[in-house]
Amino acid sequence: MTSEQRRPFVGGNWKMNGDRAQGTELARAVASEVGQLTDAVDVAVFPAFPYLSGVGGALADSGVMLGSQDVYHQPDGAFTGEVSVAMLADCGARAVLAGHSERRHVIGEDDRTVNKKAAATVAGGMISVLCVGESLGQREAGETDRVNERQTRLGLGGISPEDLQRVVIAYEPVWAIGTGKTATPEDAQDAHAKIRAVVADLYGEGPASAIRIIYGGSMKPANAEALMAMPDIDGGLIGGASLEAADFGTIVRAGAAVAR
Ligand code: PEP
């Protein structure tokens, strides 16, 4: 499968920003900006837990997917403060992030925890956006490929080939997230191709060529098309620029343009 055959995926990670009214308004604006493009591009927004239902209501009938920034892997029980896959689905969510760098490096989640979240998400029929990526120190130490390989192998551990169809991998170099620094299209392409090779080693060429690998790290309207034009870059995970519907819309249009 070539990049033209893989349907682009563009996600907006709203992080811990905004309030209920702003989230609903932003969701309405995103729906009107990109609603028609969802024929060609998978588009998702990831608001904070308390606003899932409100944002989901504002997205109704738009084709924009509702996503969650986190999940707990257990189905139910005495896990105070946690939220299950089924609860998220009940709120209308269809995608969940796993292993975002802020969860790995600020909250302290390890590869095992990330794997449990990704596996539970796809087993529950939802899309898992599995985030991997090296820190600045790891890049400077020449460890980029090793880190991406480890996070990809461990993140996908135990996930069946069938469930893999619901995994999207996001390559997000930590040093590029929220910093305004972006990987060059060539550097990002190199990392994506190597991550795809790891998936090929685990699952074979067919699943590796079908899986979507998206880039995250200061993707903006000005650089989105050049990044997404690379053969192994199948969309983007967007933080800051997803909080402006017009900017997010421009990025989704870039995804639609390269898909043609
Ligand atoms: C992110 O949060 O996944 C992200 C890529 O953020 P930003 O676009 O702000 O760098």
PDB file of C-alpha atoms and ligand atoms in Angstrom:
ATOM      1  CA  MET A   1       0.000   0.000   0.000  1.00  0.00           C
ATOM      2  CA  THR A   2       1.340   3.460  -0.835  1.00  0.00           C
ATOM      3  CA  SER A   3       0.790   6.740   0.973  1.00  0.00           C
ATOM      4  CA  GLU A   4      -1.924   7.584  -1.603  1.00  0.00           C
ATOM      5  CA  GLN A   5      -3.841   4.487  -0.520  1.00  0.00           C
ATOM      6  CA  ARG A   6      -3.567   5.111   3.216  1.00  0.00           C
ATOM      7  CA  ARG A   7      -6.326   7.397   4.419  1.00  0.00           C
ATOM      8  CA  PRO A   8      -4.762  10.380   6.222  1.00  0.00           C
ATOM      9  CA  PHE A   9      -5.486  10.820   9.932  1.00  0.00           C
ATOM     10  CA  VAL A  10      -5.365  14.289  11.495  1.00  0.00           C
ATOM     11  CA  GLY A  11      -5.984  14.650  15.224  1.00  0.00           C
ATOM     12  CA  GLY A  12      -6.286  17.730  17.410  1.00  0.00           C
ATOM     13  CA  ASN A  13      -4.962  17.202  20.945  1.00  0.00           C
ATOM     14  CA  TRP A  14      -6.559  19.957  23.001  1.00  0.00           C
ATOM     15  CA  LYS A  15      -4.659  18.913  26.157  1.00  0.00           C
ATOM     16  CA  MET A  16      -5.799  20.585  29.407  1.00  0.00           C
ATOM     17  CA  ASN A  17      -7.042  23.764  27.733  1.00  0.00           C
ATOM     18  CA  GLY A  18     -10.265  25.744  27.623  1.00  0.00           C
ATOM     19  CA  ASP A  19     -13.559  25.391  29.412  1.00  0.00           C
ATOM     20  CA  ARG A  20     -16.878  23.798  28.534  1.00  0.00           C
ATOM     21  CA  ALA A  21     -18.168  26.749  26.470  1.00  0.00           C
ATOM     22  CA  GLN A  22     -14.865  27.150  24.585  1.00  0.00           C
ATOM     23  CA  GLY A  23     -14.669  23.430  23.863  1.00  0.00           C
ATOM     24  CA  THR A  24     -18.189  23.335  22.464  1.00  0.00           C
ATOM     25  CA  GLU A  25     -17.573  26.430  20.369  1.00  0.00           C
ATOM     26  CA  LEU A  26     -14.259  25.099  19.047  1.00  0.00           C
ATOM     27  CA  ALA A  27     -15.894  21.771  18.176  1.00  0.00           C
ATOM     28  CA  ARG A  28     -18.644  23.554  16.225  1.00  0.00           C
ATOM     29  CA  ALA A  29     -16.061  25.644  14.396  1.00  0.00           C
ATOM     30  CA  VAL A  30     -13.941  22.564  13.564  1.00  0.00           C
ATOM     31  CA  ALA A  31     -17.039  20.726  12.325  1.00  0.00           C
ATOM     32  CA  SER A  32     -17.913  23.570   9.990  1.00  0.00           C
ATOM     33  CA  GLU A  33     -14.273  24.012   8.803  1.00  0.00           C
ATOM     34  CA  VAL A  34     -13.527  20.373   8.053  1.00  0.00           C
ATOM     35  CA  GLY A  35     -16.859  18.541   7.987  1.00  0.00           C
ATOM     36  CA  GLN A  36     -16.783  18.014   4.224  1.00  0.00           C
ATOM     37  CA  LEU A  37     -13.185  16.813   4.232  1.00  0.00           C
ATOM     38  CA  THR A  38     -13.962  13.798   6.371  1.00  0.00           C
ATOM     39  CA  ASP A  39     -14.778  11.893   3.179  1.00  0.00           C
ATOM     40  CA  ALA A  40     -11.036  11.912   2.434  1.00  0.00           C
ATOM     41  CA  VAL A  41      -9.383  12.325   5.833  1.00  0.00           C
ATOM     42  CA  ASP A  42     -10.010  10.795   9.269  1.00  0.00           C
ATOM     43  CA  VAL A  43     -10.296  13.784  11.594  1.00  0.00           C
ATOM     44  CA  ALA A  44     -10.488  13.559  15.392  1.00  0.00           C
ATOM     45  CA  VAL A  45     -10.379  15.984  18.292  1.00  0.00           C
ATOM     46  CA  PHE A  46      -9.264  15.005  21.791  1.00  0.00           C
ATOM     47  CA  PRO A  47     -10.807  17.207  24.503  1.00  0.00           C
ATOM     48  CA  ALA A  48     -10.367  16.699  28.260  1.00  0.00           C
ATOM     49  CA  PHE A  49     -12.564  14.070  29.966  1.00  0.00           C
ATOM     50  CA  PRO A  50     -15.208  16.410  31.429  1.00  0.00           C
ATOM     51  CA  TYR A  51     -16.004  17.890  28.039  1.00  0.00           C
ATOM     52  CA  LEU A  52     -16.245  14.695  25.991  1.00  0.00           C
ATOM     53  CA  SER A  53     -20.016  14.543  25.882  1.00  0.00           C
ATOM     54  CA  GLY A  54     -20.484  18.256  25.189  1.00  0.00           C
ATOM     55  CA  VAL A  55     -17.884  18.253  22.411  1.00  0.00           C
ATOM     56  CA  GLY A  56     -19.371  15.025  21.034  1.00  0.00           C
ATOM     57  CA  GLY A  57     -22.784  16.708  20.845  1.00  0.00           C
ATOM     58  CA  ALA A  58     -21.295  19.670  18.985  1.00  0.00           C
ATOM     59  CA  LEU A  59     -19.627  17.308  16.483  1.00  0.00           C
ATOM     60  CA  ALA A  60     -22.774  15.283  15.833  1.00  0.00           C
ATOM     61  CA  ASP A  61     -23.264  14.450  12.129  1.00  0.00           C
ATOM     62  CA  SER A  62     -20.041  16.264  11.167  1.00  0.00           C
ATOM     63  CA  GLY A  63     -17.893  13.186  10.490  1.00  0.00           C
ATOM     64  CA  VAL A  64     -15.272  14.513  12.933  1.00  0.00           C
ATOM     65  CA  MET A  65     -14.438  11.796  15.470  1.00  0.00           C
ATOM     66  CA  LEU A  66     -14.452  12.364  19.193  1.00  0.00           C
ATOM     67  CA  GLY A  67     -11.274  11.160  20.912  1.00  0.00           C
ATOM     68  CA  SER A  68      -9.971  10.862  24.448  1.00  0.00           C
ATOM     69  CA  GLN A  69      -6.523  11.881  25.676  1.00  0.00           C
ATOM     70  CA  ASP A  70      -6.268   8.928  28.055  1.00  0.00           C
ATOM     71  CA  VAL A  71      -7.901   5.725  29.299  1.00  0.00           C
ATOM     72  CA  TYR A  72      -7.376   3.038  31.932  1.00  0.00           C
ATOM     73  CA  HIS A  73      -6.895  -0.513  30.696  1.00  0.00           C
ATOM     74  CA  GLN A  74      -9.172  -2.298  33.181  1.00  0.00           C
ATOM     75  CA  PRO A  75     -12.825  -2.760  32.161  1.00  0.00           C
ATOM     76  CA  ASP A  76     -14.330  -1.721  35.518  1.00  0.00           C
ATOM     77  CA  GLY A  77     -13.828  -1.932  39.276  1.00  0.00           C
ATOM     78  CA  ALA A  78     -12.128  -0.161  42.152  1.00  0.00           C
ATOM     79  CA  PHE A  79      -9.852   2.203  40.204  1.00  0.00           C
ATOM     80  CA  THR A  80     -10.679   5.595  41.671  1.00  0.00           C
ATOM     81  CA  GLY A  81     -10.269   8.433  39.219  1.00  0.00           C
ATOM     82  CA  GLU A  82      -9.839   6.225  36.164  1.00  0.00           C
ATOM     83  CA  VAL A  83     -11.991   5.893  33.043  1.00  0.00           C
ATOM     84  CA  SER A  84     -12.480   2.700  31.006  1.00  0.00           C
ATOM     85  CA  VAL A  85     -12.659   2.096  27.258  1.00  0.00           C
ATOM     86  CA  ALA A  86     -16.370   1.247  27.563  1.00  0.00           C
ATOM     87  CA  MET A  87     -17.060   4.502  29.432  1.00  0.00           C
ATOM     88  CA  LEU A  88     -15.335   6.473  26.684  1.00  0.00           C
ATOM     89  CA  ALA A  89     -17.281   4.628  23.990  1.00  0.00           C
ATOM     90  CA  ASP A  90     -20.461   5.351  25.949  1.00  0.00           C
ATOM     91  CA  CYS A  91     -19.620   9.074  25.706  1.00  0.00           C
ATOM     92  CA  GLY A  92     -19.214   8.730  21.931  1.00  0.00           C
ATOM     93  CA  ALA A  93     -15.417   8.528  21.750  1.00  0.00           C
ATOM     94  CA  ARG A  94     -13.925   6.476  18.918  1.00  0.00           C
ATOM     95  CA  ALA A  95     -10.192   7.091  19.373  1.00  0.00           C
ATOM     96  CA  VAL A  96      -7.812   7.292  22.348  1.00  0.00           C
ATOM     97  CA  LEU A  97      -4.239   8.536  22.674  1.00  0.00           C
ATOM     98  CA  ALA A  98      -1.670   6.238  24.286  1.00  0.00           C
ATOM     99  CA  GLY A  99       1.852   7.174  25.276  1.00  0.00           C
ATOM    100  CA  HIS A 100       1.697  10.891  24.544  1.00  0.00           C
ATOM    101  CA  SER A 101       5.025  12.389  25.590  1.00  0.00           C
ATOM    102  CA  GLU A 102       3.384  14.422  28.338  1.00  0.00           C
ATOM    103  CA  ARG A 103       1.969  11.213  29.835  1.00  0.00           C
ATOM    104  CA  ARG A 104       5.340   9.484  29.496  1.00  0.00           C
ATOM    105  CA  HIS A 105       7.559  12.325  30.707  1.00  0.00           C
ATOM    106  CA  VAL A 106       5.341  14.455  32.984  1.00  0.00           C
ATOM    107  CA  ILE A 107       3.016  11.817  34.462  1.00  0.00           C
ATOM    108  CA  GLY A 108       5.626   9.028  34.315  1.00  0.00           C
ATOM    109  CA  GLU A 109       3.916   6.315  32.251  1.00  0.00           C
ATOM    110  CA  ASP A 110       6.229   3.535  31.094  1.00  0.00           C
ATOM    111  CA  ASP A 111       6.083   1.365  27.964  1.00  0.00           C
ATOM    112  CA  ARG A 112       4.187  -1.376  29.800  1.00  0.00           C
ATOM    113  CA  THR A 113       1.438   1.013  30.880  1.00  0.00           C
ATOM    114  CA  VAL A 114       1.244   2.515  27.403  1.00  0.00           C
ATOM    115  CA  ASN A 115       0.942  -0.966  25.885  1.00  0.00           C
ATOM    116  CA  LYS A 116      -1.921  -1.911  28.219  1.00  0.00           C
ATOM    117  CA  LYS A 117      -3.814   1.230  27.253  1.00  0.00           C
ATOM    118  CA  ALA A 118      -3.271   0.723  23.520  1.00  0.00           C
ATOM    119  CA  ALA A 119      -4.210  -2.969  23.701  1.00  0.00           C
ATOM    120  CA  ALA A 120      -7.377  -2.304  25.733  1.00  0.00           C
ATOM    121  CA  THR A 121      -8.412   0.458  23.339  1.00  0.00           C
ATOM    122  CA  VAL A 122      -8.164  -1.620  20.160  1.00  0.00           C
ATOM    123  CA  ALA A 123      -9.659  -4.682  21.868  1.00  0.00           C
ATOM    124  CA  GLY A 124     -12.637  -2.439  22.665  1.00  0.00           C
ATOM    125  CA  GLY A 125     -13.058  -1.615  18.989  1.00  0.00           C
ATOM    126  CA  MET A 126     -11.641   1.895  19.141  1.00  0.00           C
ATOM    127  CA  ILE A 127      -8.664   3.505  17.403  1.00  0.00           C
ATOM    128  CA  SER A 128      -5.501   3.759  19.488  1.00  0.00           C
ATOM    129  CA  VAL A 129      -3.135   6.564  18.556  1.00  0.00           C
ATOM    130  CA  LEU A 130       0.134   5.167  19.913  1.00  0.00           C
ATOM    131  CA  CYS A 131       2.652   7.985  20.374  1.00  0.00           C
ATOM    132  CA  VAL A 132       6.391   7.341  20.212  1.00  0.00           C
ATOM    133  CA  GLY A 133       9.365   9.645  19.950  1.00  0.00           C
ATOM    134  CA  GLU A 134      12.773  10.515  21.296  1.00  0.00           C
ATOM    135  CA  SER A 135      13.714  13.300  23.705  1.00  0.00           C
ATOM    136  CA  LEU A 136      16.314  15.923  22.844  1.00  0.00           C
ATOM    137  CA  GLY A 137      18.934  14.162  24.968  1.00  0.00           C
ATOM    138  CA  GLN A 138      18.222  10.857  23.235  1.00  0.00           C
ATOM    139  CA  ARG A 139      18.463  12.508  19.810  1.00  0.00           C
ATOM    140  CA  GLU A 140      21.755  14.163  20.691  1.00  0.00           C
ATOM    141  CA  ALA A 141      23.070  10.838  21.982  1.00  0.00           C
ATOM    142  CA  GLY A 142      22.222   9.206  18.636  1.00  0.00           C
ATOM    143  CA  GLU A 143      19.487   7.072  20.207  1.00  0.00           C
ATOM    144  CA  THR A 144      16.520   8.205  18.083  1.00  0.00           C
ATOM    145  CA  ASP A 145      16.062   4.974  16.134  1.00  0.00           C
ATOM    146  CA  ARG A 146      16.619   2.772  19.157  1.00  0.00           C
ATOM    147  CA  VAL A 147      14.040   4.686  21.236  1.00  0.00           C
ATOM    148  CA  ASN A 148      11.450   4.643  18.453  1.00  0.00           C
ATOM    149  CA  GLU A 149      12.007   0.941  17.894  1.00  0.00           C
ATOM    150  CA  ARG A 150      11.686   0.130  21.587  1.00  0.00           C
ATOM    151  CA  GLN A 151       8.552   2.227  22.096  1.00  0.00           C
ATOM    152  CA  THR A 152       6.969   0.764  18.947  1.00  0.00           C
ATOM    153  CA  ARG A 153       7.772  -2.872  19.790  1.00  0.00           C
ATOM    154  CA  LEU A 154       6.689  -2.594  23.428  1.00  0.00           C
ATOM    155  CA  GLY A 155       3.687  -0.386  22.626  1.00  0.00           C
ATOM    156  CA  LEU A 156       2.341  -2.950  20.148  1.00  0.00           C
ATOM    157  CA  GLY A 157       3.130  -5.951  22.373  1.00  0.00           C
ATOM    158  CA  GLY A 158       0.409  -8.598  22.255  1.00  0.00           C
ATOM    159  CA  ILE A 159      -1.761  -6.670  19.789  1.00  0.00           C
ATOM    160  CA  SER A 160      -3.131  -9.077  17.165  1.00  0.00           C
ATOM    161  CA  PRO A 161      -2.813  -8.356  13.429  1.00  0.00           C
ATOM    162  CA  GLU A 162      -6.568  -7.800  13.347  1.00  0.00           C
ATOM    163  CA  ASP A 163      -6.473  -5.254  16.182  1.00  0.00           C
ATOM    164  CA  LEU A 164      -3.444  -3.589  14.565  1.00  0.00           C
ATOM    165  CA  GLN A 165      -5.835  -2.278  11.908  1.00  0.00           C
ATOM    166  CA  ARG A 166      -7.164   0.061  14.594  1.00  0.00           C
ATOM    167  CA  VAL A 167      -3.718   1.391  15.566  1.00  0.00           C
ATOM    168  CA  VAL A 168      -2.367   4.691  14.286  1.00  0.00           C
ATOM    169  CA  ILE A 169       1.243   5.386  15.282  1.00  0.00           C
ATOM    170  CA  ALA A 170       2.167   9.009  15.972  1.00  0.00           C
ATOM    171  CA  TYR A 171       5.872   9.828  15.707  1.00  0.00           C
ATOM    172  CA  GLU A 172       6.282  12.796  17.999  1.00  0.00           C
ATOM    173  CA  PRO A 173       9.854  13.845  18.782  1.00  0.00           C
ATOM    174  CA  VAL A 174       9.578  15.195  22.319  1.00  0.00           C
ATOM    175  CA  TRP A 175      11.815  18.171  21.559  1.00  0.00           C
ATOM    176  CA  ALA A 176       9.354  19.327  18.873  1.00  0.00           C
ATOM    177  CA  ILE A 177       6.173  19.214  20.973  1.00  0.00           C
ATOM    178  CA  GLY A 178       4.931  22.653  21.924  1.00  0.00           C
ATOM    179  CA  THR A 179       8.325  24.201  21.190  1.00  0.00           C
ATOM    180  CA  GLY A 180       7.813  25.658  17.712  1.00  0.00           C
ATOM    181  CA  LYS A 181      10.691  23.422  16.507  1.00  0.00           C
ATOM    182  CA  THR A 182       9.657  20.955  13.842  1.00  0.00           C
ATOM    183  CA  ALA A 183      11.514  17.959  12.470  1.00  0.00           C
ATOM    184  CA  THR A 184      12.473  18.554   8.852  1.00  0.00           C
ATOM    185  CA  PRO A 185      10.291  16.577   6.436  1.00  0.00           C
ATOM    186  CA  GLU A 186      13.377  14.487   5.582  1.00  0.00           C
ATOM    187  CA  ASP A 187      14.229  13.691   9.227  1.00  0.00           C
ATOM    188  CA  ALA A 188      10.595  12.884   9.995  1.00  0.00           C
ATOM    189  CA  GLN A 189      10.356  10.696   6.873  1.00  0.00           C
ATOM    190  CA  ASP A 190      13.454   8.807   7.951  1.00  0.00           C
ATOM    191  CA  ALA A 191      11.974   8.115  11.401  1.00  0.00           C
ATOM    192  CA  HIS A 192       8.607   7.092   9.900  1.00  0.00           C
ATOM    193  CA  ALA A 193      10.219   4.692   7.436  1.00  0.00           C
ATOM    194  CA  LYS A 194      12.195   3.076  10.255  1.00  0.00           C
ATOM    195  CA  ILE A 195       9.084   2.746  12.441  1.00  0.00           C
ATOM    196  CA  ARG A 196       7.263   1.156   9.479  1.00  0.00           C
ATOM    197  CA  ALA A 197      10.168  -1.297   9.146  1.00  0.00           C
ATOM    198  CA  VAL A 198       9.730  -2.250  12.815  1.00  0.00           C
ATOM    199  CA  VAL A 199       6.022  -2.926  12.166  1.00  0.00           C
ATOM    200  CA  ALA A 200       7.035  -5.036   9.135  1.00  0.00           C
ATOM    201  CA  ASP A 201       9.377  -7.049  11.310  1.00  0.00           C
ATOM    202  CA  LEU A 202       6.580  -7.646  13.836  1.00  0.00           C
ATOM    203  CA  TYR A 203       3.598  -8.217  11.506  1.00  0.00           C
ATOM    204  CA  GLY A 204       4.898  -8.522   7.930  1.00  0.00           C
ATOM    205  CA  GLU A 205       4.924  -6.212   4.923  1.00  0.00           C
ATOM    206  CA  GLY A 206       1.145  -6.073   4.352  1.00  0.00           C
ATOM    207  CA  PRO A 207       0.162  -4.733   7.788  1.00  0.00           C
ATOM    208  CA  ALA A 208       3.234  -2.452   7.791  1.00  0.00           C
ATOM    209  CA  SER A 209       2.275  -0.861   4.508  1.00  0.00           C
ATOM    210  CA  ALA A 210      -1.331  -0.402   5.686  1.00  0.00           C
ATOM    211  CA  ILE A 211      -0.657   1.178   9.091  1.00  0.00           C
ATOM    212  CA  ARG A 212      -0.905   4.932   9.318  1.00  0.00           C
ATOM    213  CA  ILE A 213       2.086   6.714  10.852  1.00  0.00           C
ATOM    214  CA  ILE A 214       1.399  10.377  11.552  1.00  0.00           C
ATOM    215  CA  TYR A 215       3.772  13.156  12.616  1.00  0.00           C
ATOM    216  CA  GLY A 216       3.360  15.385  15.667  1.00  0.00           C
ATOM    217  CA  GLY A 217       5.533  18.207  16.936  1.00  0.00           C
ATOM    218  CA  SER A 218       4.729  21.834  16.117  1.00  0.00           C
ATOM    219  CA  MET A 219       2.874  20.944  12.933  1.00  0.00           C
ATOM    220  CA  LYS A 220       1.347  24.205  11.677  1.00  0.00           C
ATOM    221  CA  PRO A 221      -0.466  25.440   8.562  1.00  0.00           C
ATOM    222  CA  ALA A 222       2.907  26.566   7.143  1.00  0.00           C
ATOM    223  CA  ASN A 223       4.672  23.195   7.380  1.00  0.00           C
ATOM    224  CA  ALA A 224       1.850  20.633   7.272  1.00  0.00           C
ATOM    225  CA  GLU A 225       1.781  20.018   3.537  1.00  0.00           C
ATOM    226  CA  ALA A 226       5.555  19.548   3.202  1.00  0.00           C
ATOM    227  CA  LEU A 227       5.532  17.029   6.060  1.00  0.00           C
ATOM    228  CA  MET A 228       2.466  15.137   4.863  1.00  0.00           C
ATOM    229  CA  ALA A 229       3.787  14.997   1.295  1.00  0.00           C
ATOM    230  CA  MET A 230       6.518  12.605   2.463  1.00  0.00           C
ATOM    231  CA  PRO A 231       5.807   9.006   1.475  1.00  0.00           C
ATOM    232  CA  ASP A 232       5.610   7.559   4.990  1.00  0.00           C
ATOM    233  CA  ILE A 233       3.859  10.484   6.728  1.00  0.00           C
ATOM    234  CA  ASP A 234       0.119   9.833   6.799  1.00  0.00           C
ATOM    235  CA  GLY A 235      -1.213  12.819   8.699  1.00  0.00           C
ATOM    236  CA  GLY A 236      -0.589  14.705  11.898  1.00  0.00           C
ATOM    237  CA  LEU A 237      -1.241  14.959  15.601  1.00  0.00           C
ATOM    238  CA  ILE A 238      -1.625  18.630  16.358  1.00  0.00           C
ATOM    239  CA  GLY A 239      -1.428  20.367  19.730  1.00  0.00           C
ATOM    240  CA  GLY A 240      -1.239  24.166  19.728  1.00  0.00           C
ATOM    241  CA  ALA A 241      -2.541  24.717  16.204  1.00  0.00           C
ATOM    242  CA  SER A 242      -5.617  22.564  16.890  1.00  0.00           C
ATOM    243  CA  LEU A 243      -6.941  25.196  19.298  1.00  0.00           C
ATOM    244  CA  GLU A 244      -7.644  27.518  16.331  1.00  0.00           C
ATOM    245  CA  ALA A 245     -10.285  26.035  14.057  1.00  0.00           C
ATOM    246  CA  ALA A 246      -8.971  27.912  11.017  1.00  0.00           C
ATOM    247  CA  ASP A 247      -5.396  26.642  11.509  1.00  0.00           C
ATOM    248  CA  PHE A 248      -6.584  23.111  12.190  1.00  0.00           C
ATOM    249  CA  GLY A 249      -8.777  23.341   9.081  1.00  0.00           C
ATOM    250  CA  THR A 250      -5.790  24.376   6.968  1.00  0.00           C
ATOM    251  CA  ILE A 251      -3.826  21.362   8.243  1.00  0.00           C
ATOM    252  CA  VAL A 252      -6.713  18.986   7.492  1.00  0.00           C
ATOM    253  CA  ARG A 253      -6.956  20.485   3.985  1.00  0.00           C
ATOM    254  CA  ALA A 254      -3.246  19.819   3.538  1.00  0.00           C
ATOM    255  CA  GLY A 255      -3.945  16.193   4.438  1.00  0.00           C
ATOM    256  CA  ALA A 256      -6.784  16.049   1.916  1.00  0.00           C
ATOM    257  CA  ALA A 257      -4.553  17.618  -0.749  1.00  0.00           C
ATOM    258  CA  VAL A 258      -1.781  15.059  -0.394  1.00  0.00           C
ATOM    259  CA  ALA A 259      -4.319  12.227  -0.279  1.00  0.00           C
ATOM    260  CA  ARG A 260      -5.413  12.975  -3.846  1.00  0.00           C
TER     261      ARG A 260
HETATM  262  C1  PEP B   1       0.961  17.198  20.699  1.00  0.00           C
HETATM  263  O1  PEP B   1       0.514  17.596  21.749  1.00  0.00           O
HETATM  264  O2  PEP B   1       0.817  16.007  20.377  1.00  0.00           O
HETATM  265  C2  PEP B   1       1.661  18.146  19.825  1.00  0.00           C
HETATM  266  C3  PEP B   1       2.215  17.686  18.731  1.00  0.00           C
HETATM  267  O3  PEP B   1       1.687  19.448  20.233  1.00  0.00           O
HETATM  268  P1  PEP B   1       2.204  20.713  19.345  1.00  0.00           P
HETATM  269  O4  PEP B   1       1.531  20.607  17.999  1.00  0.00           O
HETATM  270  O5  PEP B   1       1.754  21.914  20.112  1.00  0.00           O
HETATM  271  O6  PEP B   1       3.678  20.608  19.230  1.00  0.00           O
END
